[in-house]
């Protein structure tokens, strides 16, 4: 994750618009990537990433000058995601359902699937794999998914996740264990493809 | 199996290489004896490898090029909703205030009427009593004073009533003498008479949003917007002088130039000119600067409260 220049926080606290833009341009890719991992589709990912920056912009007064801006933005993203999941039920995408009704507006994930299928370097099987993986992630609870993506895709240590989410390390381990078990069960057919670990 | 529970809690740490050497040695010793835990770790490792094959699609350069603009539009949109909501709340609050005042007036009038009808001296009362009462001014008054009393109460109540919704806090003019205000996003003359920077910024923000998002075919709305831009532009220097905040002064000066451009637009269908103004507002982050000022002043008010 990128880190801010030392003066950026001060300029943000002073309410300098150029500093806010600088922050957004510096972190937009990281925050979008995290948001995509948390939400699993482009539309919600953009929405969440924007929400993160708006919350940061409004709450910059609460930011400790000695803290890392990137970690703070991550924390906002995680909490915003968990909050939004409390309000909105999980939705799974079914390839069969999509295929049976082509008039149905395609979800973002299906659009991504179509785009992936259109790419010559990616087979339909690979696209299906992406959908299956996203659906497997969709089975996880908001907390499980958050902990899993932070550890697996964003390389945060268990202790860091615990601190960021203000939950005990034991809880993080437990959530991670449950996530792995659910993913294992959902993706058993792909597990055989990868073979035994070295 | 009874000891496996302890090792299961180490599984994920082992999976991500977070076990310290001492625990790792103990864990590996357990795995060599427990096929079930060893199998589970193997499955987890393979699942992790499956998950690592997942690809995150990049939305492409167009998405990133427009990211800032979309974010800025959302900030402006959400803040305009907040402004509308707060105006509605103020209106509701004033409405309930009005009802309370009306209730007090009605109560006073009813009290006066009851007092006069129930306890007024009857025509049959001895003359001397009437004389005594008349000789004590203020206790009983002639019936013709009733109307005056009611007017006094009403007048007093009117004077105590809060200012109009959009009237500036510093406007000393009585409500009746103030020019009529216009509804909508462009504000009214009463506001323009104010040098209150907060209200000036709010009015300018709403005007900019109306101009930038307005329907080019709606020429009457455009004429009003252009007129409001001219009015806001004319009071800009007074607002700047009244403010001792350098940042506000700069922002008002920046707004003044944009408002001048709007005021001098020939017609709303001059798409090119409107587009130039829009790009200038975007480029200079004007709406964002207004939002930041509003939030800064809200924070300051919160700190004082």
mmCIF file with all atom_site columns, C-alpha atoms in Angstrom, chain A residues 12 14-17 20-21 24-25 28-29 32-33 36-37 42 46-51 53-54 57-58 112 122 129-130 133-134 137 145 148 151-154 156-159 173 176-177 180-181 183-184 187 190-198, chain B residues 8-13 15-18 23 40-61 63-71 74-75 77-79 82 247 282-285 288-289 291-293 295-296:
data_model
loop_
_atom_site.group_PDB
_atom_site.id
_atom_site.type_symbol
_atom_site.label_atom_id
_atom_site.label_alt_id
_atom_site.label_comp_id
_atom_site.label_asym_id
_atom_site.label_entity_id
_atom_site.label_seq_id
_atom_site.pdbx_PDB_ins_code
_atom_site.Cartn_x
_atom_site.Cartn_y
_atom_site.Cartn_z
_atom_site.occupancy
_atom_site.B_iso_or_equiv
_atom_site.pdbx_formal_charge
_atom_site.auth_seq_id
_atom_site.auth_comp_id
_atom_site.auth_asym_id
_atom_site.auth_atom_id
_atom_site.pdbx_PDB_model_num
ATOM 1   C CA . UNK A 1 12  ? -5.772  17.745  4.483   1.00 0.00 ? 12  UNK A CA 1
ATOM 2   C CA . UNK A 1 14  ? -6.070  22.521  6.792   1.00 0.00 ? 14  UNK A CA 1
ATOM 3   C CA . UNK A 1 15  ? -8.879  21.816  4.339   1.00 0.00 ? 15  UNK A CA 1
ATOM 4   C CA . UNK A 1 16  ? -6.834  22.238  1.194   1.00 0.00 ? 16  UNK A CA 1
ATOM 5   C CA . UNK A 1 17  ? -8.872  20.894  -1.760  1.00 0.00 ? 17  UNK A CA 1
ATOM 6   C CA . UNK A 1 20  ? -7.885  15.898  -0.905  1.00 0.00 ? 20  UNK A CA 1
ATOM 7   C CA . UNK A 1 21  ? -7.533  15.271  -4.601  1.00 0.00 ? 21  UNK A CA 1
ATOM 8   C CA . UNK A 1 24  ? -7.756  10.284  -3.694  1.00 0.00 ? 24  UNK A CA 1
ATOM 9   C CA . UNK A 1 25  ? -5.377  9.918   -6.624  1.00 0.00 ? 25  UNK A CA 1
ATOM 10  C CA . UNK A 1 28  ? -7.901  5.235   -5.327  1.00 0.00 ? 28  UNK A CA 1
ATOM 11  C CA . UNK A 1 29  ? -6.465  2.043   -6.827  1.00 0.00 ? 29  UNK A CA 1
ATOM 12  C CA . UNK A 1 32  ? -10.902 0.262   -5.123  1.00 0.00 ? 32  UNK A CA 1
ATOM 13  C CA . UNK A 1 33  ? -9.040  -3.075  -5.082  1.00 0.00 ? 33  UNK A CA 1
ATOM 14  C CA . UNK A 1 36  ? -13.711 -4.973  -5.088  1.00 0.00 ? 36  UNK A CA 1
ATOM 15  C CA . UNK A 1 37  ? -12.423 -7.807  -2.919  1.00 0.00 ? 37  UNK A CA 1
ATOM 16  C CA . UNK A 1 42  ? -17.434 -3.324  -9.944  1.00 0.00 ? 42  UNK A CA 1
ATOM 17  C CA . UNK A 1 46  ? -16.793 1.978   -6.894  1.00 0.00 ? 46  UNK A CA 1
ATOM 18  C CA . UNK A 1 47  ? -19.629 2.990   -4.602  1.00 0.00 ? 47  UNK A CA 1
ATOM 19  C CA . UNK A 1 48  ? -17.778 1.748   -1.525  1.00 0.00 ? 48  UNK A CA 1
ATOM 20  C CA . UNK A 1 49  ? -14.485 3.298   -2.571  1.00 0.00 ? 49  UNK A CA 1
ATOM 21  C CA . UNK A 1 50  ? -16.194 6.675   -3.043  1.00 0.00 ? 50  UNK A CA 1
ATOM 22  C CA . UNK A 1 51  ? -17.871 6.302   0.331   1.00 0.00 ? 51  UNK A CA 1
ATOM 23  C CA . UNK A 1 53  ? -13.058 8.937   0.488   1.00 0.00 ? 53  UNK A CA 1
ATOM 24  C CA . UNK A 1 54  ? -16.126 10.941  1.446   1.00 0.00 ? 54  UNK A CA 1
ATOM 25  C CA . UNK A 1 57  ? -12.854 13.814  3.832   1.00 0.00 ? 57  UNK A CA 1
ATOM 26  C CA . UNK A 1 58  ? -15.505 14.471  6.476   1.00 0.00 ? 58  UNK A CA 1
ATOM 27  C CA . UNK A 1 112 ? -17.302 -9.115  -16.231 1.00 0.00 ? 112 UNK A CA 1
ATOM 28  C CA . UNK A 1 122 ? -9.118  -16.267 -21.245 1.00 0.00 ? 122 UNK A CA 1
ATOM 29  C CA . UNK A 1 129 ? -13.664 -20.138 -12.391 1.00 0.00 ? 129 UNK A CA 1
ATOM 30  C CA . UNK A 1 130 ? -13.774 -16.401 -11.629 1.00 0.00 ? 130 UNK A CA 1
ATOM 31  C CA . UNK A 1 133 ? -14.610 -17.999 -6.767  1.00 0.00 ? 133 UNK A CA 1
ATOM 32  C CA . UNK A 1 134 ? -16.643 -14.814 -6.432  1.00 0.00 ? 134 UNK A CA 1
ATOM 33  C CA . UNK A 1 137 ? -16.545 -15.488 -1.413  1.00 0.00 ? 137 UNK A CA 1
ATOM 34  C CA . UNK A 1 145 ? -14.935 -12.063 4.003   1.00 0.00 ? 145 UNK A CA 1
ATOM 35  C CA . UNK A 1 148 ? -10.121 -13.318 4.623   1.00 0.00 ? 148 UNK A CA 1
ATOM 36  C CA . UNK A 1 151 ? -5.140  -11.627 5.073   1.00 0.00 ? 151 UNK A CA 1
ATOM 37  C CA . UNK A 1 152 ? -5.122  -13.330 1.726   1.00 0.00 ? 152 UNK A CA 1
ATOM 38  C CA . UNK A 1 153 ? -5.117  -10.511 -0.822  1.00 0.00 ? 153 UNK A CA 1
ATOM 39  C CA . UNK A 1 154 ? -3.841  -7.527  1.102   1.00 0.00 ? 154 UNK A CA 1
ATOM 40  C CA . UNK A 1 156 ? -2.206  -7.880  6.467   1.00 0.00 ? 156 UNK A CA 1
ATOM 41  C CA . UNK A 1 157 ? -1.033  -9.892  9.463   1.00 0.00 ? 157 UNK A CA 1
ATOM 42  C CA . UNK A 1 158 ? -3.572  -11.331 11.884  1.00 0.00 ? 158 UNK A CA 1
ATOM 43  C CA . UNK A 1 159 ? -2.461  -8.815  14.522  1.00 0.00 ? 159 UNK A CA 1
ATOM 44  C CA . UNK A 1 173 ? -8.246  -16.525 13.679  1.00 0.00 ? 173 UNK A CA 1
ATOM 45  C CA . UNK A 1 176 ? -10.270 -16.956 9.125   1.00 0.00 ? 176 UNK A CA 1
ATOM 46  C CA . UNK A 1 177 ? -10.681 -20.622 10.024  1.00 0.00 ? 177 UNK A CA 1
ATOM 47  C CA . UNK A 1 180 ? -11.201 -21.320 4.880   1.00 0.00 ? 180 UNK A CA 1
ATOM 48  C CA . UNK A 1 181 ? -13.540 -24.141 5.767   1.00 0.00 ? 181 UNK A CA 1
ATOM 49  C CA . UNK A 1 183 ? -14.179 -21.890 0.784   1.00 0.00 ? 183 UNK A CA 1
ATOM 50  C CA . UNK A 1 184 ? -12.743 -25.393 0.924   1.00 0.00 ? 184 UNK A CA 1
ATOM 51  C CA . UNK A 1 187 ? -14.318 -25.038 -4.209  1.00 0.00 ? 187 UNK A CA 1
ATOM 52  C CA . UNK A 1 190 ? -10.884 -26.812 -8.093  1.00 0.00 ? 190 UNK A CA 1
ATOM 53  C CA . UNK A 1 191 ? -8.795  -28.005 -5.171  1.00 0.00 ? 191 UNK A CA 1
ATOM 54  C CA . UNK A 1 192 ? -7.973  -31.196 -6.988  1.00 0.00 ? 192 UNK A CA 1
ATOM 55  C CA . UNK A 1 193 ? -6.684  -29.208 -9.958  1.00 0.00 ? 193 UNK A CA 1
ATOM 56  C CA . UNK A 1 194 ? -4.012  -27.408 -7.997  1.00 0.00 ? 194 UNK A CA 1
ATOM 57  C CA . UNK A 1 195 ? -2.500  -30.579 -6.520  1.00 0.00 ? 195 UNK A CA 1
ATOM 58  C CA . UNK A 1 196 ? -0.658  -30.985 -3.264  1.00 0.00 ? 196 UNK A CA 1
ATOM 59  C CA . UNK A 1 197 ? 1.364   -28.121 -1.877  1.00 0.00 ? 197 UNK A CA 1
ATOM 60  C CA . UNK A 1 198 ? 5.066   -28.418 -2.327  1.00 0.00 ? 198 UNK A CA 1
ATOM 61  C CA . UNK B 2 8   ? -6.867  -26.137 14.880  1.00 0.00 ? 8   UNK B CA 1
ATOM 62  C CA . UNK B 2 9   ? -6.598  -22.618 16.210  1.00 0.00 ? 9   UNK B CA 1
ATOM 63  C CA . UNK B 2 10  ? -3.003  -22.637 14.953  1.00 0.00 ? 10  UNK B CA 1
ATOM 64  C CA . UNK B 2 11  ? -3.968  -23.917 11.513  1.00 0.00 ? 11  UNK B CA 1
ATOM 65  C CA . UNK B 2 12  ? -4.590  -20.545 9.942   1.00 0.00 ? 12  UNK B CA 1
ATOM 66  C CA . UNK B 2 13  ? -1.433  -19.129 11.470  1.00 0.00 ? 13  UNK B CA 1
ATOM 67  C CA . UNK B 2 15  ? -1.251  -21.564 6.697   1.00 0.00 ? 15  UNK B CA 1
ATOM 68  C CA . UNK B 2 16  ? -0.032  -17.972 6.453   1.00 0.00 ? 16  UNK B CA 1
ATOM 69  C CA . UNK B 2 17  ? 3.347   -18.590 8.062   1.00 0.00 ? 17  UNK B CA 1
ATOM 70  C CA . UNK B 2 18  ? 2.564   -16.658 11.202  1.00 0.00 ? 18  UNK B CA 1
ATOM 71  C CA . UNK B 2 23  ? 4.861   -23.193 18.239  1.00 0.00 ? 23  UNK B CA 1
ATOM 72  C CA . UNK B 2 40  ? -7.103  -30.289 6.947   1.00 0.00 ? 40  UNK B CA 1
ATOM 73  C CA . UNK B 2 41  ? -3.954  -28.200 6.594   1.00 0.00 ? 41  UNK B CA 1
ATOM 74  C CA . UNK B 2 42  ? -3.374  -29.733 3.178   1.00 0.00 ? 42  UNK B CA 1
ATOM 75  C CA . UNK B 2 43  ? -6.912  -28.884 2.092   1.00 0.00 ? 43  UNK B CA 1
ATOM 76  C CA . UNK B 2 44  ? -6.571  -25.347 3.382   1.00 0.00 ? 44  UNK B CA 1
ATOM 77  C CA . UNK B 2 45  ? -3.277  -24.902 1.568   1.00 0.00 ? 45  UNK B CA 1
ATOM 78  C CA . UNK B 2 46  ? -4.791  -26.070 -1.694  1.00 0.00 ? 46  UNK B CA 1
ATOM 79  C CA . UNK B 2 47  ? -7.865  -23.887 -1.174  1.00 0.00 ? 47  UNK B CA 1
ATOM 80  C CA . UNK B 2 48  ? -5.570  -20.918 -0.568  1.00 0.00 ? 48  UNK B CA 1
ATOM 81  C CA . UNK B 2 49  ? -3.809  -21.675 -3.842  1.00 0.00 ? 49  UNK B CA 1
ATOM 82  C CA . UNK B 2 50  ? -7.167  -21.796 -5.629  1.00 0.00 ? 50  UNK B CA 1
ATOM 83  C CA . UNK B 2 51  ? -8.065  -18.439 -4.132  1.00 0.00 ? 51  UNK B CA 1
ATOM 84  C CA . UNK B 2 52  ? -4.745  -17.001 -5.266  1.00 0.00 ? 52  UNK B CA 1
ATOM 85  C CA . UNK B 2 53  ? -5.691  -17.758 -8.870  1.00 0.00 ? 53  UNK B CA 1
ATOM 86  C CA . UNK B 2 54  ? -8.583  -15.357 -8.605  1.00 0.00 ? 54  UNK B CA 1
ATOM 87  C CA . UNK B 2 55  ? -8.137  -12.297 -10.808 1.00 0.00 ? 55  UNK B CA 1
ATOM 88  C CA . UNK B 2 56  ? -9.363  -8.844  -10.005 1.00 0.00 ? 56  UNK B CA 1
ATOM 89  C CA . UNK B 2 57  ? -10.401 -7.090  -13.238 1.00 0.00 ? 57  UNK B CA 1
ATOM 90  C CA . UNK B 2 58  ? -9.008  -3.626  -13.812 1.00 0.00 ? 58  UNK B CA 1
ATOM 91  C CA . UNK B 2 59  ? -11.770 -1.199  -14.735 1.00 0.00 ? 59  UNK B CA 1
ATOM 92  C CA . UNK B 2 60  ? -9.557  0.493   -17.312 1.00 0.00 ? 60  UNK B CA 1
ATOM 93  C CA . UNK B 2 61  ? -8.059  3.948   -17.893 1.00 0.00 ? 61  UNK B CA 1
ATOM 94  C CA . UNK B 2 63  ? -12.645 4.634   -15.209 1.00 0.00 ? 63  UNK B CA 1
ATOM 95  C CA . UNK B 2 64  ? -9.587  6.045   -13.476 1.00 0.00 ? 64  UNK B CA 1
ATOM 96  C CA . UNK B 2 65  ? -9.579  9.229   -15.553 1.00 0.00 ? 65  UNK B CA 1
ATOM 97  C CA . UNK B 2 66  ? -13.121 10.016  -14.504 1.00 0.00 ? 66  UNK B CA 1
ATOM 98  C CA . UNK B 2 67  ? -12.852 8.806   -10.929 1.00 0.00 ? 67  UNK B CA 1
ATOM 99  C CA . UNK B 2 68  ? -12.219 12.208  -9.370  1.00 0.00 ? 68  UNK B CA 1
ATOM 100 C CA . UNK B 2 69  ? -15.016 13.912  -11.278 1.00 0.00 ? 69  UNK B CA 1
ATOM 101 C CA . UNK B 2 70  ? -17.517 11.254  -10.299 1.00 0.00 ? 70  UNK B CA 1
ATOM 102 C CA . UNK B 2 71  ? -16.467 11.517  -6.675  1.00 0.00 ? 71  UNK B CA 1
ATOM 103 C CA . UNK B 2 74  ? -21.326 12.638  -5.562  1.00 0.00 ? 74  UNK B CA 1
ATOM 104 C CA . UNK B 2 75  ? -20.060 14.939  -2.808  1.00 0.00 ? 75  UNK B CA 1
ATOM 105 C CA . UNK B 2 77  ? -25.086 15.724  -4.797  1.00 0.00 ? 77  UNK B CA 1
ATOM 106 C CA . UNK B 2 78  ? -25.068 14.423  -1.223  1.00 0.00 ? 78  UNK B CA 1
ATOM 107 C CA . UNK B 2 79  ? -24.457 17.867  0.169   1.00 0.00 ? 79  UNK B CA 1
ATOM 108 C CA . UNK B 2 82  ? -28.276 17.636  3.141   1.00 0.00 ? 82  UNK B CA 1
ATOM 109 C CA . UNK B 2 247 ? -9.780  31.256  2.762   1.00 0.00 ? 247 UNK B CA 1
ATOM 110 C CA . UNK B 2 282 ? -14.496 21.046  -11.945 1.00 0.00 ? 282 UNK B CA 1
ATOM 111 C CA . UNK B 2 283 ? -10.907 22.067  -12.517 1.00 0.00 ? 283 UNK B CA 1
ATOM 112 C CA . UNK B 2 284 ? -10.827 24.546  -9.672  1.00 0.00 ? 284 UNK B CA 1
ATOM 113 C CA . UNK B 2 285 ? -12.734 22.222  -7.358  1.00 0.00 ? 285 UNK B CA 1
ATOM 114 C CA . UNK B 2 288 ? -15.574 20.859  -3.190  1.00 0.00 ? 288 UNK B CA 1
ATOM 115 C CA . UNK B 2 289 ? -14.068 24.009  -1.706  1.00 0.00 ? 289 UNK B CA 1
ATOM 116 C CA . UNK B 2 291 ? -18.288 21.881  0.847   1.00 0.00 ? 291 UNK B CA 1
ATOM 117 C CA . UNK B 2 292 ? -15.080 21.990  2.803   1.00 0.00 ? 292 UNK B CA 1
ATOM 118 C CA . UNK B 2 293 ? -15.806 25.509  4.033   1.00 0.00 ? 293 UNK B CA 1
ATOM 119 C CA . UNK B 2 295 ? -17.916 21.468  6.953   1.00 0.00 ? 295 UNK B CA 1
ATOM 120 C CA . UNK B 2 296 ? -15.201 23.543  8.525   1.00 0.00 ? 296 UNK B CA 1
#
